[in-house]
Amino acid sequence: MSAPPTRRPHRRRAAIGLLVTGLLVTGLLVTGLVALPGTAPAAAQPAGPAPADAVTWAVQPSSPDGPTGRNYFVYDLAPGAEITDHVAVRNLGDQDRTFTVYGTDGFLTDDGAFALLPADEPATDVGTWIHFDQREYEVPAGERLDIPFRLTVPANATPGDHAGGVIGSIAQLRTDASGQQVNVDQRVAARVYLRVDGPVRPAVSVESMSISYDDPVNPLGDGDVEVTYQVRNTGNIRVGGTGAVLLDGPLGWDLARTDPVDLPELLPGSTFTVTERITGVPPALRLTATVDLAPTTVDEALPPVTRTAGVWAPPWLLLAAIVALAGWFGVRRWRARRAVAPAATPASPAATPASNGAPDVEPADDGAASSPAR
């Protein structure tokens, strides 16, 4: 999916220095028609001269008396129920044509478009519940044929939504660019949406998420953030809604918020991947992206779903300058300490004359006469 136009975040450059120092595309629809993957819409041929054997036709919900204005076949049925309905195949060409008419299952493509199984892949769900009396029907030139079919819900059908389509196809031999004869199967269909009675469990999850940052060399420059996340319908009914990405820096610094992206209508079990690119993001050391989903069903809004991922966004050049400056001050301090003269060494005590073994004699006090021993 193409990301919406990117939004430039609010830029607060003064805060950078403080921090450093301290994010159902529907298919082509013409009167209820679905263009199937790998085929051009048969009722809308490319501009220019049409080949001599070109065929144009339309397929839409109908009744025994003709189309009733429905765009899709939409049913709410209980397990075991059976109904009869009609599909109109209109031959818009000037020759009689034989069309193959049958039911098959629906799915979601990678880009979010509704599609039906290829002709060579057998149905396993609602496509097997649709039954025609025959497989091929001839429709005269310029005429419409209203073809009946039965839809029988199995008794053990799972509750919730089931999607498929009723196809009208025609195969023709064509010559490709290399001159080879190829069998081209062109198909046009009307969608089928069937809800089987039972417990309804709408649920959506963000199954995976990644974030990357293109770090600029210039510490005052900006980089780009790319956020990719996958949404899965984990419930049993169709779910749509919107998704947005919030980008924050440290301490809850609000950097950016993308505009909401419309999610395609997700069938039960389907996934859809969204990629958002946000430009002009400063290297704020740590970036945190939060996916904020607002899912909805055809009936109601569901509780928000969020998921968060982070990525480092360091201002490398500025950090390198700070490290170099700290190293320079460290070297200067070390040299200054070495340049200081060593402290003076204390003098040794004066030498004492050697003793000759004679006892020390205290000198007599001056003026005191010694008395001889008696």
Short mmCIF file of C-alpha atoms in Angstrom, two decimals:
data_model
loop_
_atom_site.label_atom_id
_atom_site.label_comp_id
_atom_site.label_asym_id
_atom_site.label_seq_id
_atom_site.Cartn_x
_atom_site.Cartn_y
_atom_site.Cartn_z
CA MET A 1 0.00 0.00 0.00
CA SER A 2 1.18 3.45 -0.76
CA ALA A 3 1.73 5.49 2.37
CA PRO A 4 -0.19 8.75 2.66
CA PRO A 5 1.66 12.04 2.38
CA THR A 6 4.15 12.25 5.20
CA ARG A 7 3.82 14.83 7.93
CA ARG A 8 6.71 16.87 9.20
CA PRO A 9 6.98 16.73 12.99
CA HIS A 10 7.11 19.63 15.33
CA ARG A 11 10.78 20.51 15.67
CA ARG A 12 12.18 21.81 18.90
CA ARG A 13 15.87 22.15 18.32
CA ALA A 14 16.59 23.79 21.65
CA ALA A 15 15.49 20.59 23.35
CA ILE A 16 18.04 18.53 21.40
CA GLY A 17 21.02 20.02 23.19
CA LEU A 18 19.28 19.57 26.52
CA LEU A 19 18.65 15.92 25.79
CA VAL A 20 22.22 15.32 24.64
CA THR A 21 23.76 17.02 27.53
CA GLY A 22 21.50 15.56 30.04
CA LEU A 23 1.29 4.90 10.61
CA LEU A 24 -11.41 -2.03 2.28
CA VAL A 25 -9.57 -0.68 -0.62
CA THR A 26 -12.25 -2.12 -2.78
CA GLY A 27 -11.82 -3.59 -6.27
CA LEU A 28 -13.10 -2.02 -9.46
CA LEU A 29 -16.86 -1.90 -9.20
CA VAL A 30 -19.13 -1.22 -12.15
CA THR A 31 -22.85 -1.79 -11.55
CA GLY A 32 -22.01 -4.39 -8.92
CA LEU A 33 -19.19 -6.02 -10.87
CA VAL A 34 -15.91 -7.26 -9.41
CA ALA A 35 -12.75 -7.23 -11.52
CA LEU A 36 -10.87 -10.40 -10.68
CA PRO A 37 -7.09 -10.59 -10.29
CA GLY A 38 -5.19 -11.24 -13.45
CA THR A 39 -8.09 -10.34 -15.74
CA ALA A 40 -9.27 -7.11 -17.31
CA PRO A 41 -12.90 -6.19 -16.54
CA ALA A 42 -14.83 -7.73 -19.39
CA ALA A 43 -17.42 -4.97 -19.35
CA ALA A 44 -14.80 -2.23 -19.61
CA GLN A 45 -12.33 -2.92 -22.40
CA PRO A 46 -9.22 -0.74 -22.83
CA ALA A 47 -9.48 2.30 -25.07
CA GLY A 48 -8.64 1.83 -28.73
CA PRO A 49 -9.87 -0.53 -31.41
CA ALA A 50 -11.34 -3.70 -29.95
CA PRO A 51 -10.33 -7.10 -31.34
CA ALA A 52 -12.81 -8.66 -33.71
CA ASP A 53 -13.60 -11.37 -31.16
CA ALA A 54 -13.76 -9.03 -28.13
CA VAL A 55 -16.47 -9.96 -25.61
CA THR A 56 -18.14 -7.62 -23.15
CA TRP A 57 -20.65 -8.68 -20.53
CA ALA A 58 -21.94 -7.90 -17.06
CA VAL A 59 -22.81 -9.95 -13.98
CA GLN A 60 -25.06 -8.69 -11.17
CA PRO A 61 -27.60 -9.84 -8.57
CA SER A 62 -31.02 -10.37 -10.06
CA SER A 63 -34.45 -11.96 -9.63
CA PRO A 64 -36.76 -13.99 -11.88
CA ASP A 65 -37.95 -10.66 -13.32
CA GLY A 66 -34.58 -8.98 -13.68
CA PRO A 67 -32.09 -7.00 -11.56
CA THR A 68 -33.41 -5.48 -8.35
CA GLY A 69 -30.74 -2.81 -7.81
CA ARG A 70 -28.60 -4.83 -5.43
CA ASN A 71 -24.85 -4.34 -5.72
CA TYR A 72 -23.98 -7.56 -3.85
CA PHE A 73 -25.59 -10.77 -2.69
CA VAL A 74 -26.00 -10.18 1.06
CA TYR A 75 -27.52 -12.84 3.32
CA ASP A 76 -28.09 -13.54 7.02
CA LEU A 77 -28.85 -17.23 7.38
CA ALA A 78 -28.91 -19.90 10.05
CA PRO A 79 -26.88 -23.11 9.77
CA GLY A 80 -28.80 -25.59 7.61
CA ALA A 81 -30.83 -22.90 5.81
CA GLU A 82 -31.35 -22.98 2.03
CA ILE A 83 -32.47 -20.18 -0.30
CA THR A 84 -32.89 -19.65 -4.04
CA ASP A 85 -31.61 -16.50 -5.75
CA HIS A 86 -30.76 -15.32 -9.27
CA VAL A 87 -27.76 -13.86 -11.04
CA ALA A 88 -28.07 -11.86 -14.26
CA VAL A 89 -25.52 -12.41 -17.05
CA ARG A 90 -25.89 -9.76 -19.74
CA ASN A 91 -24.19 -10.28 -23.12
CA LEU A 92 -23.19 -6.80 -24.30
CA GLY A 93 -21.63 -8.07 -27.54
CA ASP A 94 -23.08 -8.63 -31.00
CA GLN A 95 -22.60 -12.41 -31.04
CA ASP A 96 -24.20 -15.22 -29.03
CA ARG A 97 -21.87 -16.40 -26.27
CA THR A 98 -21.64 -19.33 -23.88
CA PHE A 99 -20.66 -18.37 -20.31
CA THR A 100 -19.42 -20.57 -17.47
CA VAL A 101 -21.24 -19.62 -14.26
CA TYR A 102 -20.23 -20.82 -10.80
CA GLY A 103 -19.56 -19.75 -7.21
CA THR A 104 -16.23 -19.44 -5.42
CA ASP A 105 -14.58 -18.06 -2.26
CA GLY A 106 -13.36 -14.52 -1.64
CA PHE A 107 -10.12 -13.31 -0.08
CA LEU A 108 -8.13 -10.12 0.46
CA THR A 109 -5.08 -9.39 -1.70
CA ASP A 110 -1.83 -7.98 -0.30
CA ASP A 111 -2.85 -4.46 -1.32
CA GLY A 112 -6.21 -4.76 0.43
CA ALA A 113 -8.44 -5.43 -2.58
CA PHE A 114 -11.30 -7.91 -2.50
CA ALA A 115 -10.66 -10.81 -4.91
CA LEU A 116 -11.93 -14.28 -5.77
CA LEU A 117 -10.01 -17.53 -6.04
CA PRO A 118 -8.39 -18.31 -9.39
CA ALA A 119 -10.32 -20.64 -11.65
CA ASP A 120 -7.91 -23.53 -11.01
CA GLU A 121 -8.16 -23.28 -7.20
CA PRO A 122 -11.16 -25.10 -5.70
CA ALA A 123 -13.42 -23.34 -3.19
CA THR A 124 -13.62 -24.59 0.38
CA ASP A 125 -16.13 -22.22 1.96
CA VAL A 126 -19.16 -20.28 0.70
CA GLY A 127 -18.26 -21.08 -2.91
CA THR A 128 -19.10 -24.73 -2.23
CA TRP A 129 -22.50 -23.76 -0.84
CA ILE A 130 -23.62 -22.21 -4.18
CA HIS A 131 -25.17 -24.65 -6.68
CA PHE A 132 -26.32 -24.12 -10.30
CA ASP A 133 -28.35 -26.62 -12.31
CA GLN A 134 -25.66 -26.54 -14.99
CA ARG A 135 -22.24 -24.97 -15.44
CA GLU A 136 -22.58 -23.36 -18.88
CA TYR A 137 -25.28 -21.02 -20.17
CA GLU A 138 -25.73 -19.55 -23.65
CA VAL A 139 -26.73 -15.89 -23.74
CA PRO A 140 -27.87 -14.37 -27.09
CA ALA A 141 -26.22 -11.19 -28.33
CA GLY A 142 -27.53 -8.11 -26.54
CA GLU A 143 -29.69 -10.20 -24.20
CA ARG A 144 -29.75 -10.88 -20.44
CA LEU A 145 -30.25 -14.27 -18.80
CA ASP A 146 -31.47 -14.44 -15.17
CA ILE A 147 -30.01 -17.70 -13.87
CA PRO A 148 -31.31 -19.30 -10.64
CA PHE A 149 -29.03 -20.89 -8.07
CA ARG A 150 -29.39 -22.43 -4.61
CA LEU A 151 -27.34 -21.45 -1.57
CA THR A 152 -27.32 -24.10 1.15
CA VAL A 153 -25.62 -23.37 4.48
CA PRO A 154 -24.15 -26.49 6.09
CA ALA A 155 -25.50 -27.43 9.50
CA ASN A 156 -21.99 -27.20 10.94
CA ALA A 157 -21.09 -23.85 9.32
CA THR A 158 -19.08 -21.59 11.61
CA PRO A 159 -20.85 -18.46 12.86
CA GLY A 160 -19.79 -15.13 11.40
CA ASP A 161 -19.02 -13.70 7.98
CA HIS A 162 -18.24 -15.72 4.85
CA ALA A 163 -17.35 -14.00 1.56
CA GLY A 164 -17.29 -15.17 -2.04
CA GLY A 165 -18.73 -14.43 -5.42
CA VAL A 166 -20.80 -15.66 -8.36
CA ILE A 167 -18.67 -15.65 -11.52
CA GLY A 168 -19.57 -15.46 -15.16
CA SER A 169 -16.55 -16.33 -17.30
CA ILE A 170 -15.62 -16.98 -20.89
CA ALA A 171 -12.45 -18.58 -22.23
CA GLN A 172 -10.99 -17.57 -25.58
CA LEU A 173 -7.90 -18.42 -27.58
CA ARG A 174 -5.69 -15.37 -28.00
CA THR A 175 -2.31 -14.78 -29.59
CA ASP A 176 0.30 -13.35 -27.25
CA ALA A 177 3.19 -11.02 -28.14
CA SER A 178 5.40 -13.97 -29.12
CA GLY A 179 2.79 -15.41 -31.49
CA GLN A 180 1.81 -18.26 -29.16
CA GLN A 181 -1.83 -19.32 -28.82
CA VAL A 182 -2.96 -18.96 -25.21
CA ASN A 183 -6.29 -19.69 -23.56
CA VAL A 184 -7.45 -16.50 -21.82
CA ASP A 185 -10.08 -16.95 -19.10
CA GLN A 186 -11.90 -13.65 -18.55
CA ARG A 187 -14.12 -13.43 -15.50
CA VAL A 188 -16.64 -10.97 -14.11
CA ALA A 189 -18.39 -11.54 -10.79
CA ALA A 190 -20.82 -10.24 -8.20
CA ARG A 191 -19.78 -10.49 -4.56
CA VAL A 192 -21.47 -12.66 -1.96
CA TYR A 193 -21.50 -11.68 1.74
CA LEU A 194 -23.08 -14.26 4.02
CA ARG A 195 -23.34 -14.05 7.80
CA VAL A 196 -24.11 -17.31 9.55
CA ASP A 197 -26.14 -16.95 12.74
CA GLY A 198 -24.29 -17.50 16.00
CA PRO A 199 -21.95 -15.73 18.42
CA VAL A 200 -20.27 -12.69 16.87
CA ARG A 201 -16.66 -11.99 17.91
CA PRO A 202 -15.23 -8.85 16.31
CA ALA A 203 -11.50 -8.55 17.05
CA VAL A 204 -8.42 -6.94 15.52
CA SER A 205 -4.75 -7.15 16.48
CA VAL A 206 -1.49 -5.54 15.39
CA GLU A 207 0.37 -8.73 14.66
CA SER A 208 3.84 -7.33 14.00
CA MET A 209 5.55 -3.94 13.98
CA SER A 210 8.97 -2.57 13.02
CA ILE A 211 10.57 0.88 13.11
CA SER A 212 13.77 2.21 11.53
CA TYR A 213 15.52 5.60 11.59
CA ASP A 214 17.76 7.15 8.95
CA ASP A 215 20.17 8.92 11.29
CA PRO A 216 21.65 12.14 9.84
CA VAL A 217 25.36 12.96 10.18
CA ASN A 218 24.60 16.59 10.97
CA PRO A 219 23.57 16.76 14.67
CA LEU A 220 21.18 19.60 13.81
CA GLY A 221 19.82 17.77 10.75
CA ASP A 222 16.74 15.58 10.40
CA GLY A 223 16.23 11.97 9.42
CA ASP A 224 13.33 9.80 8.25
CA VAL A 225 11.42 7.26 10.30
CA GLU A 226 9.74 4.25 8.64
CA VAL A 227 7.11 2.31 10.56
CA THR A 228 5.62 -0.93 9.23
CA TYR A 229 2.84 -2.85 10.96
CA GLN A 230 0.52 -5.73 10.08
CA VAL A 231 -3.15 -5.76 11.06
CA ARG A 232 -5.01 -9.07 11.39
CA ASN A 233 -8.74 -9.71 11.72
CA THR A 234 -8.75 -12.24 14.54
CA GLY A 235 -12.54 -12.27 14.89
CA ASN A 236 -15.30 -13.90 12.84
CA ILE A 237 -16.89 -10.88 11.10
CA ARG A 238 -15.69 -8.22 8.66
CA VAL A 239 -13.76 -5.34 10.21
CA GLY A 240 -12.56 -1.98 8.87
CA GLY A 241 -11.44 1.24 10.49
CA THR A 242 -8.45 3.56 10.49
CA GLY A 243 -4.86 3.47 11.71
CA ALA A 244 -2.39 6.21 12.65
CA VAL A 245 1.17 6.38 13.97
CA LEU A 246 2.27 8.58 16.88
CA LEU A 247 5.99 9.36 17.22
CA ASP A 248 7.46 10.45 20.56
CA GLY A 249 10.91 11.30 21.88
CA PRO A 250 12.24 11.02 25.44
CA LEU A 251 10.11 12.34 28.30
CA GLY A 252 6.97 12.23 26.15
CA TRP A 253 8.28 14.71 23.57
CA ASP A 254 5.56 14.78 20.89
CA LEU A 255 7.34 14.65 17.52
CA ALA A 256 4.72 13.68 14.95
CA ARG A 257 1.37 12.05 14.22
CA THR A 258 0.38 10.76 10.79
CA ASP A 259 -3.04 11.29 9.29
CA PRO A 260 -5.35 8.31 9.78
CA VAL A 261 -5.11 5.66 7.06
CA ASP A 262 -8.32 3.94 5.99
CA LEU A 263 -7.95 0.20 6.45
CA PRO A 264 -9.59 -2.05 3.86
CA GLU A 265 -12.46 -4.22 4.91
CA LEU A 266 -10.70 -7.20 6.47
CA LEU A 267 -12.36 -10.58 6.10
CA PRO A 268 -12.03 -12.95 9.07
CA GLY A 269 -8.45 -14.21 9.21
CA SER A 270 -7.19 -11.64 6.68
CA THR A 271 -4.11 -9.48 7.19
CA PHE A 272 -3.08 -6.10 5.82
CA THR A 273 0.32 -4.41 6.02
CA VAL A 274 0.72 -0.64 6.39
CA THR A 275 3.97 1.30 5.91
CA GLU A 276 4.24 4.90 7.09
CA ARG A 277 7.23 7.19 6.40
CA ILE A 278 7.68 10.29 8.57
CA THR A 279 10.20 12.88 7.40
CA GLY A 280 12.08 15.60 9.28
CA VAL A 281 12.64 13.77 12.57
CA PRO A 282 15.52 15.10 14.73
CA PRO A 283 17.99 12.63 16.31
CA ALA A 284 16.34 12.76 19.72
CA LEU A 285 18.35 9.88 21.22
CA ARG A 286 15.36 7.49 21.54
CA LEU A 287 12.23 7.40 19.35
CA THR A 288 9.03 5.56 20.24
CA ALA A 289 6.31 4.84 17.65
CA THR A 290 2.79 3.87 18.68
CA VAL A 291 0.27 2.37 16.23
CA ASP A 292 -3.23 3.55 17.13
CA LEU A 293 -6.04 1.57 15.46
CA ALA A 294 -9.69 2.60 15.55
CA PRO A 295 -11.44 -0.56 14.24
CA THR A 296 -15.09 -0.68 13.25
CA THR A 297 -17.61 -3.24 12.03
CA VAL A 298 -20.57 -2.57 9.78
CA ASP A 299 -22.60 -2.04 12.97
CA GLU A 300 -20.38 -0.37 15.57
CA ALA A 301 -17.00 1.00 16.61
CA LEU A 302 -14.66 -1.29 18.51
CA PRO A 303 -12.23 -0.42 21.34
CA PRO A 304 -8.91 1.08 20.16
CA VAL A 305 -5.95 -1.22 19.60
CA THR A 306 -2.36 -0.02 20.13
CA ARG A 307 1.16 -1.38 19.82
CA THR A 308 4.50 0.31 20.48
CA ALA A 309 8.06 -0.10 19.21
CA GLY A 310 11.21 1.98 19.68
CA VAL A 311 14.51 2.73 17.99
CA TRP A 312 17.68 4.54 19.02
CA ALA A 313 18.32 7.86 17.29
CA PRO A 314 21.61 9.19 18.71
CA PRO A 315 23.18 12.41 17.38
CA TRP A 316 26.46 10.63 16.61
CA LEU A 317 28.53 13.62 15.52
CA LEU A 318 27.57 15.67 18.54
CA LEU A 319 28.20 12.76 20.88
CA ALA A 320 31.62 12.21 19.29
CA ALA A 321 32.45 15.90 19.79
CA ILE A 322 31.46 15.67 23.45
CA VAL A 323 33.61 12.58 23.96
CA ALA A 324 36.56 14.25 22.23
CA LEU A 325 36.15 17.38 24.35
CA ALA A 326 35.99 15.33 27.54
CA GLY A 327 39.12 13.48 26.49
CA TRP A 328 40.94 16.75 25.76
CA PHE A 329 40.11 18.11 29.22
CA GLY A 330 41.24 14.82 30.77
CA VAL A 331 44.62 14.96 29.05
CA ARG A 332 45.12 18.58 30.10
CA ARG A 333 44.32 17.74 33.70
CA TRP A 334 46.73 14.79 33.69
CA ARG A 335 49.53 16.89 32.26
CA ALA A 336 48.89 19.65 34.77
CA ARG A 337 49.16 17.23 37.66
CA ARG A 338 52.46 15.89 36.33
CA ALA A 339 53.83 19.37 35.93
CA VAL A 340 53.43 20.15 39.64
CA ALA A 341 56.78 19.87 41.48
CA PRO A 342 57.02 17.02 43.93
CA ALA A 343 56.58 18.02 47.54
CA ALA A 344 59.85 18.60 49.61
CA THR A 345 61.17 15.55 51.40
CA PRO A 346 61.43 16.04 55.29
CA ALA A 347 65.06 16.42 56.57
CA SER A 348 66.71 13.48 58.36
CA PRO A 349 67.35 13.89 62.15
CA ALA A 350 70.86 15.04 63.12
CA ALA A 351 73.39 12.34 63.68
CA THR A 352 74.08 11.47 67.37
CA PRO A 353 77.67 10.87 68.45
CA ALA A 354 78.44 7.27 68.96
CA SER A 355 78.29 6.06 72.54
CA ASN A 356 81.54 4.84 74.14
CA GLY A 357 79.75 2.71 76.65
CA ALA A 358 80.16 5.18 79.45
CA PRO A 359 77.08 6.07 81.36
CA ASP A 360 75.54 9.36 80.59
CA VAL A 361 76.23 11.92 83.21
CA GLU A 362 73.79 14.63 83.89
CA PRO A 363 75.54 17.89 84.18
CA ALA A 364 75.26 19.38 87.53
CA ASP A 365 73.20 22.43 88.05
CA ASP A 366 75.21 25.54 87.82
CA GLY A 367 75.99 26.97 91.15
CA ALA A 368 75.30 23.79 93.09
CA ALA A 369 78.19 22.14 94.81
CA SER A 370 78.40 18.47 94.90
CA SER A 371 78.85 16.87 98.17
CA PRO A 372 81.39 14.17 98.46
CA ALA A 373 80.13 10.86 99.61
CA ARG A 374 80.59 10.10 103.05
#
